[in-house]
Amino acid sequence: MTLAALWLAVRHPVAPSLVSGAALLTGAWVAARPQTLWFLLPAALPVMSFMPWTGWWLVDESDVLVLSCLGGAFVRWAHDMRQGETPRRLMAHGPVFAIWALLAVSLVVGVWRGLHDAGVDWSALPRWHEAAYAGYDSAWNTWRVGKSLLWALLLATLLAPPGDSDRPVLPRLVARGMLTGLGLVCLMVLWERTVYTGAFNFTQAYRTSAWFWEMHVGGGAIDAYLVMAVPFAVWGMWASSTAPRWIGCNLLMVVAVYAVLTTYSRGVYLAVTLTLLLMGLTAWQLRLPPAAGAIWGRRTLLAVLATLVLESSLVLVGGSFMADRLSRSETDMVNRMDHWRSGVGLLDSPQDWLLGLGLGRFPAHYSTEVPGGQFPGQAIWRGDSTGSGHVLLSGRHDIDQRADLFALTQRIELGEGDTATVRLRASGDSGSRLLVSLCERHLLYNVECRRQWASLNPALGAGDGQVEMHFGKDISGETRGVARWREAVLALSPAQADAPIRIDRVEMFDAAGHQRLLNPDFAAGLQHWLPIAQGRFQPWHLDNLYLDVLIERGWFGLWVFAVWVMWALRHLWRRVRAGDSVAWAYMGALAGILSLGGVISVTEVPRVSLILLILLWSVCAFRGQIEGVSSCNRL
């Protein structure tokens, strides 16, 4: 595992030495303190991706983190066994092993079905760049989707039994990790909103994405994360034994609710509201003991209620964007149900219904088999034996569509007042045009832009078209205050539906003549480049967790998932009835993601999916004695 982490780290496009050193230090730390991985993973996973800068798609920094933790933990395990110590593992427990085995079978079947469906040629293994930037309709998407379950299965082998303690360590570490991760995400949300829209601008059509770069093709990565993390903020208030801790967790709760509201996701609003109501009613009915006494418990429930009411009123009354979205709810629901029917219609044989299409195969089938379900664009890298490469950039632009629904982007650094010169070596059919944009943007939404059209020459040969464009000073003209922190992004959007545009080289020079783009000739694949969709997200996401599992894993995979979740909820309920507030937070997190799962899919986002799997596995560590559980209620 450690070697695999280092193999990825040394290939990091931006900071290979730093990432390699961090991987070694993480592995060493976990080897010395194995239990800390259960804090580190939920704390770091929400921010452990730098996709816009690296261009990584198949793997990212989160995989380096997980492999480093696994490597350190297994090294410690081997060391303990050599010392004559045999670490106890929950895998020896019958029901835990049965669930683990069912999940392993589901993973193997899903991967096998996915690779078979994609028609993998085992005699010709691709190069790294071909695999790393292959795309959502390729066979490599099966690995990208399946890796989170693989990591979870390996992590499960490290689960230690809770023993006789009434205060199990592992679930508390995960809970503290969730609190820390939520705090980091909230900081990212505050930074994003302040810099790009204004913290209290609730009119602009801008939905928060924080550090969840997987949303470059839409989806609800931040939605799914927040519904799992917010219950732990409530737990932090409930379990605080001192006033300063309670105030700190209360502030975190305020910012977390702000993050929820600025997603402008109706599903998240409903899921978080139902989850908090469930937690409040459960605490009230079961007389769940707060760490600082009953008075602080009532203050916690009142503070949460006040935060929800006041902040919701601020967003709804202070801007028009959410009101517009609410007015379209009925139409959007009809469209979503049509989307679900189209997705389920992809299952056309008894074998498909039983075992699914294969992990990660929904985008490939939907984009080719559903009328009108094509990708709004694609960026496909092609290399040759000489080491050079090019990109085939295609789009699907109907008359009523914008030209920038899909773009190939790279983040750049421009000094204040800089001018920019863009040179393209590209070719396409007669009449092909390419929209070149220089914008301030975080992920999906442009704040200010300068745009120019490039008319390309007919393709007489590879990259015969040479186009040069000039961009004036100051993208936005706004160089004071927080606007200085906005990042500039160069975007290439094709306006050619019938045939792809071949791009052999893209260069960008500042006023001093310095090259600002990395990997301008695509020799390293799409390294540093990130394809982004700004509309028509249906080909990438089914927007329903249960139907997504059904379509890609079949009734067998859905049954395994249901058994696992019901088993976890059953044991959590027992602990909550015994007065365990940590189990109360877990139950809220699972209830939240299960309710949101009716309108959001999760499995296609590996980082968020892994957090859910860690929560489910951690339930196993609640199986200790339940006498005297009041001590479990402190941070």
PDB file of C-alpha atoms in Angstrom, residues 433-585:
ATOM      1  CA  ARG A 433     -15.320  27.860 -34.323  1.00  0.00           C
ATOM      2  CA  LEU A 434     -13.835  27.802 -30.870  1.00  0.00           C
ATOM      3  CA  LEU A 435     -14.913  30.118 -28.069  1.00  0.00           C
ATOM      4  CA  VAL A 436     -11.886  31.212 -26.045  1.00  0.00           C
ATOM      5  CA  SER A 437     -12.760  32.699 -22.640  1.00  0.00           C
ATOM      6  CA  LEU A 438     -10.633  34.247 -19.928  1.00  0.00           C
ATOM      7  CA  CYS A 439     -12.817  34.313 -16.818  1.00  0.00           C
ATOM      8  CA  GLU A 440     -12.799  34.647 -13.078  1.00  0.00           C
ATOM      9  CA  ARG A 441     -14.372  31.490 -11.747  1.00  0.00           C
ATOM     10  CA  HIS A 442     -14.253  29.045  -8.848  1.00  0.00           C
ATOM     11  CA  LEU A 443     -15.679  25.978 -10.579  1.00  0.00           C
ATOM     12  CA  LEU A 444     -18.925  26.153 -12.566  1.00  0.00           C
ATOM     13  CA  TYR A 445     -19.928  29.801 -12.528  1.00  0.00           C
ATOM     14  CA  ASN A 446     -18.239  32.663 -14.364  1.00  0.00           C
ATOM     15  CA  VAL A 447     -18.011  35.932 -12.466  1.00  0.00           C
ATOM     16  CA  GLU A 448     -16.437  38.173 -15.110  1.00  0.00           C
ATOM     17  CA  CYS A 449     -15.239  37.161 -18.577  1.00  0.00           C
ATOM     18  CA  ARG A 450     -13.498  38.294 -21.698  1.00  0.00           C
ATOM     19  CA  ARG A 451     -14.441  36.180 -24.727  1.00  0.00           C
ATOM     20  CA  GLN A 452     -13.263  35.877 -28.311  1.00  0.00           C
ATOM     21  CA  TRP A 453     -14.210  33.558 -31.133  1.00  0.00           C
ATOM     22  CA  ALA A 454     -11.545  31.700 -33.088  1.00  0.00           C
ATOM     23  CA  SER A 455     -12.473  30.617 -36.627  1.00  0.00           C
ATOM     24  CA  LEU A 456     -10.469  27.552 -37.576  1.00  0.00           C
ATOM     25  CA  ASN A 457      -9.147  26.565 -40.981  1.00  0.00           C
ATOM     26  CA  PRO A 458     -10.186  23.301 -42.634  1.00  0.00           C
ATOM     27  CA  ALA A 459      -8.154  20.333 -41.395  1.00  0.00           C
ATOM     28  CA  LEU A 460      -5.460  20.036 -44.053  1.00  0.00           C
ATOM     29  CA  GLY A 461      -3.189  18.287 -41.610  1.00  0.00           C
ATOM     30  CA  ALA A 462      -2.505  17.834 -37.939  1.00  0.00           C
ATOM     31  CA  GLY A 463      -2.861  21.224 -36.319  1.00  0.00           C
ATOM     32  CA  ASP A 464      -2.519  23.337 -39.478  1.00  0.00           C
ATOM     33  CA  GLY A 465      -4.723  26.085 -38.029  1.00  0.00           C
ATOM     34  CA  GLN A 466      -2.789  28.801 -36.181  1.00  0.00           C
ATOM     35  CA  VAL A 467      -4.870  31.459 -34.373  1.00  0.00           C
ATOM     36  CA  GLU A 468      -3.699  34.322 -32.171  1.00  0.00           C
ATOM     37  CA  MET A 469      -5.920  36.423 -29.875  1.00  0.00           C
ATOM     38  CA  HIS A 470      -5.259  39.298 -27.498  1.00  0.00           C
ATOM     39  CA  PHE A 471      -7.004  39.987 -24.199  1.00  0.00           C
ATOM     40  CA  GLY A 472      -6.860  43.427 -22.609  1.00  0.00           C
ATOM     41  CA  LYS A 473      -6.087  44.382 -19.024  1.00  0.00           C
ATOM     42  CA  ASP A 474      -8.173  43.522 -15.978  1.00  0.00           C
ATOM     43  CA  ILE A 475     -10.710  40.796 -16.627  1.00  0.00           C
ATOM     44  CA  SER A 476     -13.209  42.387 -14.288  1.00  0.00           C
ATOM     45  CA  GLY A 477     -11.751  45.825 -13.790  1.00  0.00           C
ATOM     46  CA  GLU A 478     -12.142  45.086 -10.079  1.00  0.00           C
ATOM     47  CA  THR A 479      -8.729  44.944  -8.441  1.00  0.00           C
ATOM     48  CA  ARG A 480      -9.497  46.003  -4.903  1.00  0.00           C
ATOM     49  CA  GLY A 481     -10.443  44.037  -1.823  1.00  0.00           C
ATOM     50  CA  VAL A 482     -11.250  40.342  -1.962  1.00  0.00           C
ATOM     51  CA  ALA A 483     -11.705  40.464  -5.747  1.00  0.00           C
ATOM     52  CA  ARG A 484      -7.926  40.165  -5.965  1.00  0.00           C
ATOM     53  CA  TRP A 485      -8.178  36.599  -4.740  1.00  0.00           C
ATOM     54  CA  ARG A 486     -10.358  35.429  -7.607  1.00  0.00           C
ATOM     55  CA  GLU A 487      -8.614  32.953  -9.855  1.00  0.00           C
ATOM     56  CA  ALA A 488      -8.435  33.322 -13.616  1.00  0.00           C
ATOM     57  CA  VAL A 489      -9.400  30.398 -15.829  1.00  0.00           C
ATOM     58  CA  LEU A 490      -8.764  29.939 -19.538  1.00  0.00           C
ATOM     59  CA  ALA A 491     -11.590  27.992 -21.186  1.00  0.00           C
ATOM     60  CA  LEU A 492     -11.922  26.512 -24.680  1.00  0.00           C
ATOM     61  CA  SER A 493     -15.499  25.757 -25.768  1.00  0.00           C
ATOM     62  CA  PRO A 494     -16.262  24.066 -29.116  1.00  0.00           C
ATOM     63  CA  ALA A 495     -19.113  25.290 -31.290  1.00  0.00           C
ATOM     64  CA  GLN A 496     -18.975  22.362 -33.651  1.00  0.00           C
ATOM     65  CA  ALA A 497     -21.518  19.564 -33.232  1.00  0.00           C
ATOM     66  CA  ASP A 498     -20.746  17.289 -36.170  1.00  0.00           C
ATOM     67  CA  ALA A 499     -17.006  16.708 -35.834  1.00  0.00           C
ATOM     68  CA  PRO A 500     -14.464  17.296 -33.068  1.00  0.00           C
ATOM     69  CA  ILE A 501     -11.925  20.089 -33.155  1.00  0.00           C
ATOM     70  CA  ARG A 502      -8.346  18.907 -32.943  1.00  0.00           C
ATOM     71  CA  ILE A 503      -6.201  21.011 -30.594  1.00  0.00           C
ATOM     72  CA  ASP A 504      -2.466  20.373 -30.797  1.00  0.00           C
ATOM     73  CA  ARG A 505      -1.170  23.263 -28.743  1.00  0.00           C
ATOM     74  CA  VAL A 506      -2.470  26.114 -26.603  1.00  0.00           C
ATOM     75  CA  GLU A 507      -0.146  28.859 -25.405  1.00  0.00           C
ATOM     76  CA  MET A 508      -0.821  31.921 -23.301  1.00  0.00           C
ATOM     77  CA  PHE A 509       1.699  34.721 -22.777  1.00  0.00           C
ATOM     78  CA  ASP A 510       1.515  37.651 -20.388  1.00  0.00           C
ATOM     79  CA  ALA A 511       2.677  41.185 -21.148  1.00  0.00           C
ATOM     80  CA  ALA A 512       6.296  40.217 -20.393  1.00  0.00           C
ATOM     81  CA  GLY A 513       6.140  37.292 -22.825  1.00  0.00           C
ATOM     82  CA  HIS A 514       6.134  34.583 -20.136  1.00  0.00           C
ATOM     83  CA  GLN A 515       4.274  31.350 -20.809  1.00  0.00           C
ATOM     84  CA  ARG A 516       1.396  30.982 -18.334  1.00  0.00           C
ATOM     85  CA  LEU A 517       0.004  27.592 -19.318  1.00  0.00           C
ATOM     86  CA  LEU A 518       1.289  24.227 -18.145  1.00  0.00           C
ATOM     87  CA  ASN A 519       1.382  21.225 -20.475  1.00  0.00           C
ATOM     88  CA  PRO A 520       0.484  23.427 -23.478  1.00  0.00           C
ATOM     89  CA  ASP A 521       1.152  20.668 -26.032  1.00  0.00           C
ATOM     90  CA  PHE A 522      -0.769  17.924 -24.153  1.00  0.00           C
ATOM     91  CA  ALA A 523       2.320  15.715 -24.083  1.00  0.00           C
ATOM     92  CA  ALA A 524       1.350  14.709 -20.515  1.00  0.00           C
ATOM     93  CA  GLY A 525      -2.262  13.940 -21.350  1.00  0.00           C
ATOM     94  CA  LEU A 526      -4.806  16.298 -19.792  1.00  0.00           C
ATOM     95  CA  GLN A 527      -2.496  17.041 -16.882  1.00  0.00           C
ATOM     96  CA  HIS A 528      -3.354  20.522 -15.487  1.00  0.00           C
ATOM     97  CA  TRP A 529      -6.443  20.664 -17.739  1.00  0.00           C
ATOM     98  CA  LEU A 530      -9.980  20.117 -16.468  1.00  0.00           C
ATOM     99  CA  PRO A 531     -13.057  19.552 -18.656  1.00  0.00           C
ATOM    100  CA  ILE A 532     -16.072  21.377 -17.190  1.00  0.00           C
ATOM    101  CA  ALA A 533     -19.775  21.159 -18.007  1.00  0.00           C
ATOM    102  CA  GLN A 534     -22.036  24.106 -17.232  1.00  0.00           C
ATOM    103  CA  GLY A 535     -25.350  22.494 -18.076  1.00  0.00           C
ATOM    104  CA  ARG A 536     -27.064  19.270 -19.168  1.00  0.00           C
ATOM    105  CA  PHE A 537     -25.710  17.164 -16.305  1.00  0.00           C
ATOM    106  CA  GLN A 538     -28.144  14.253 -16.811  1.00  0.00           C
ATOM    107  CA  PRO A 539     -25.695  11.972 -18.718  1.00  0.00           C
ATOM    108  CA  TRP A 540     -23.349  11.893 -15.718  1.00  0.00           C
ATOM    109  CA  HIS A 541     -25.793  11.455 -12.826  1.00  0.00           C
ATOM    110  CA  LEU A 542     -29.066   9.639 -12.255  1.00  0.00           C
ATOM    111  CA  ASP A 543     -29.825  11.782  -9.181  1.00  0.00           C
ATOM    112  CA  ASN A 544     -31.206   8.867  -7.181  1.00  0.00           C
ATOM    113  CA  LEU A 545     -29.003   6.728  -4.929  1.00  0.00           C
ATOM    114  CA  TYR A 546     -31.238   3.662  -4.997  1.00  0.00           C
ATOM    115  CA  LEU A 547     -31.858   3.638  -8.740  1.00  0.00           C
ATOM    116  CA  ASP A 548     -28.167   4.287  -9.329  1.00  0.00           C
ATOM    117  CA  VAL A 549     -27.227   1.195  -7.296  1.00  0.00           C
ATOM    118  CA  LEU A 550     -29.950  -0.797  -9.048  1.00  0.00           C
ATOM    119  CA  ILE A 551     -28.799   0.174 -12.545  1.00  0.00           C
ATOM    120  CA  GLU A 552     -25.081  -0.381 -12.006  1.00  0.00           C
ATOM    121  CA  ARG A 553     -25.182  -3.271  -9.475  1.00  0.00           C
ATOM    122  CA  GLY A 554     -28.607  -4.829 -10.031  1.00  0.00           C
ATOM    123  CA  TRP A 555     -31.071  -6.173  -7.489  1.00  0.00           C
ATOM    124  CA  PHE A 556     -28.245  -8.152  -5.882  1.00  0.00           C
ATOM    125  CA  GLY A 557     -26.169  -5.035  -5.194  1.00  0.00           C
ATOM    126  CA  LEU A 558     -29.204  -3.082  -3.984  1.00  0.00           C
ATOM    127  CA  TRP A 559     -30.157  -5.926  -1.632  1.00  0.00           C
ATOM    128  CA  VAL A 560     -26.607  -6.070  -0.184  1.00  0.00           C
ATOM    129  CA  PHE A 561     -26.645  -2.312   0.370  1.00  0.00           C
ATOM    130  CA  ALA A 562     -30.085  -2.452   2.017  1.00  0.00           C
ATOM    131  CA  VAL A 563     -29.059  -5.292   4.349  1.00  0.00           C
ATOM    132  CA  TRP A 564     -25.942  -3.414   5.417  1.00  0.00           C
ATOM    133  CA  VAL A 565     -27.805  -0.157   6.090  1.00  0.00           C
ATOM    134  CA  MET A 566     -30.644  -1.844   7.992  1.00  0.00           C
ATOM    135  CA  TRP A 567     -28.148  -3.788  10.096  1.00  0.00           C
ATOM    136  CA  ALA A 568     -26.302  -0.549  10.929  1.00  0.00           C
ATOM    137  CA  LEU A 569     -29.487   1.368  11.793  1.00  0.00           C
ATOM    138  CA  ARG A 570     -30.697  -1.465  14.035  1.00  0.00           C
ATOM    139  CA  HIS A 571     -27.549  -1.372  16.165  1.00  0.00           C
ATOM    140  CA  LEU A 572     -27.439   2.415  16.219  1.00  0.00           C
ATOM    141  CA  TRP A 573     -31.020   2.554  17.484  1.00  0.00           C
ATOM    142  CA  ARG A 574     -30.102   0.217  20.342  1.00  0.00           C
ATOM    143  CA  ARG A 575     -27.232   2.457  21.341  1.00  0.00           C
ATOM    144  CA  VAL A 576     -29.311   5.623  21.091  1.00  0.00           C
ATOM    145  CA  ARG A 577     -31.980   4.085  23.327  1.00  0.00           C
ATOM    146  CA  ALA A 578     -29.199   3.347  25.790  1.00  0.00           C
ATOM    147  CA  GLY A 579     -28.289   7.044  25.817  1.00  0.00           C
ATOM    148  CA  ASP A 580     -25.256   7.135  23.510  1.00  0.00           C
ATOM    149  CA  SER A 581     -25.089  10.574  21.835  1.00  0.00           C
ATOM    150  CA  VAL A 582     -22.346   9.474  19.413  1.00  0.00           C
ATOM    151  CA  ALA A 583     -24.694   6.840  17.989  1.00  0.00           C
ATOM    152  CA  TRP A 584     -27.346   9.589  17.880  1.00  0.00           C
ATOM    153  CA  ALA A 585     -25.143  11.612  15.511  1.00  0.00           C
TER     154      ALA A 585
END
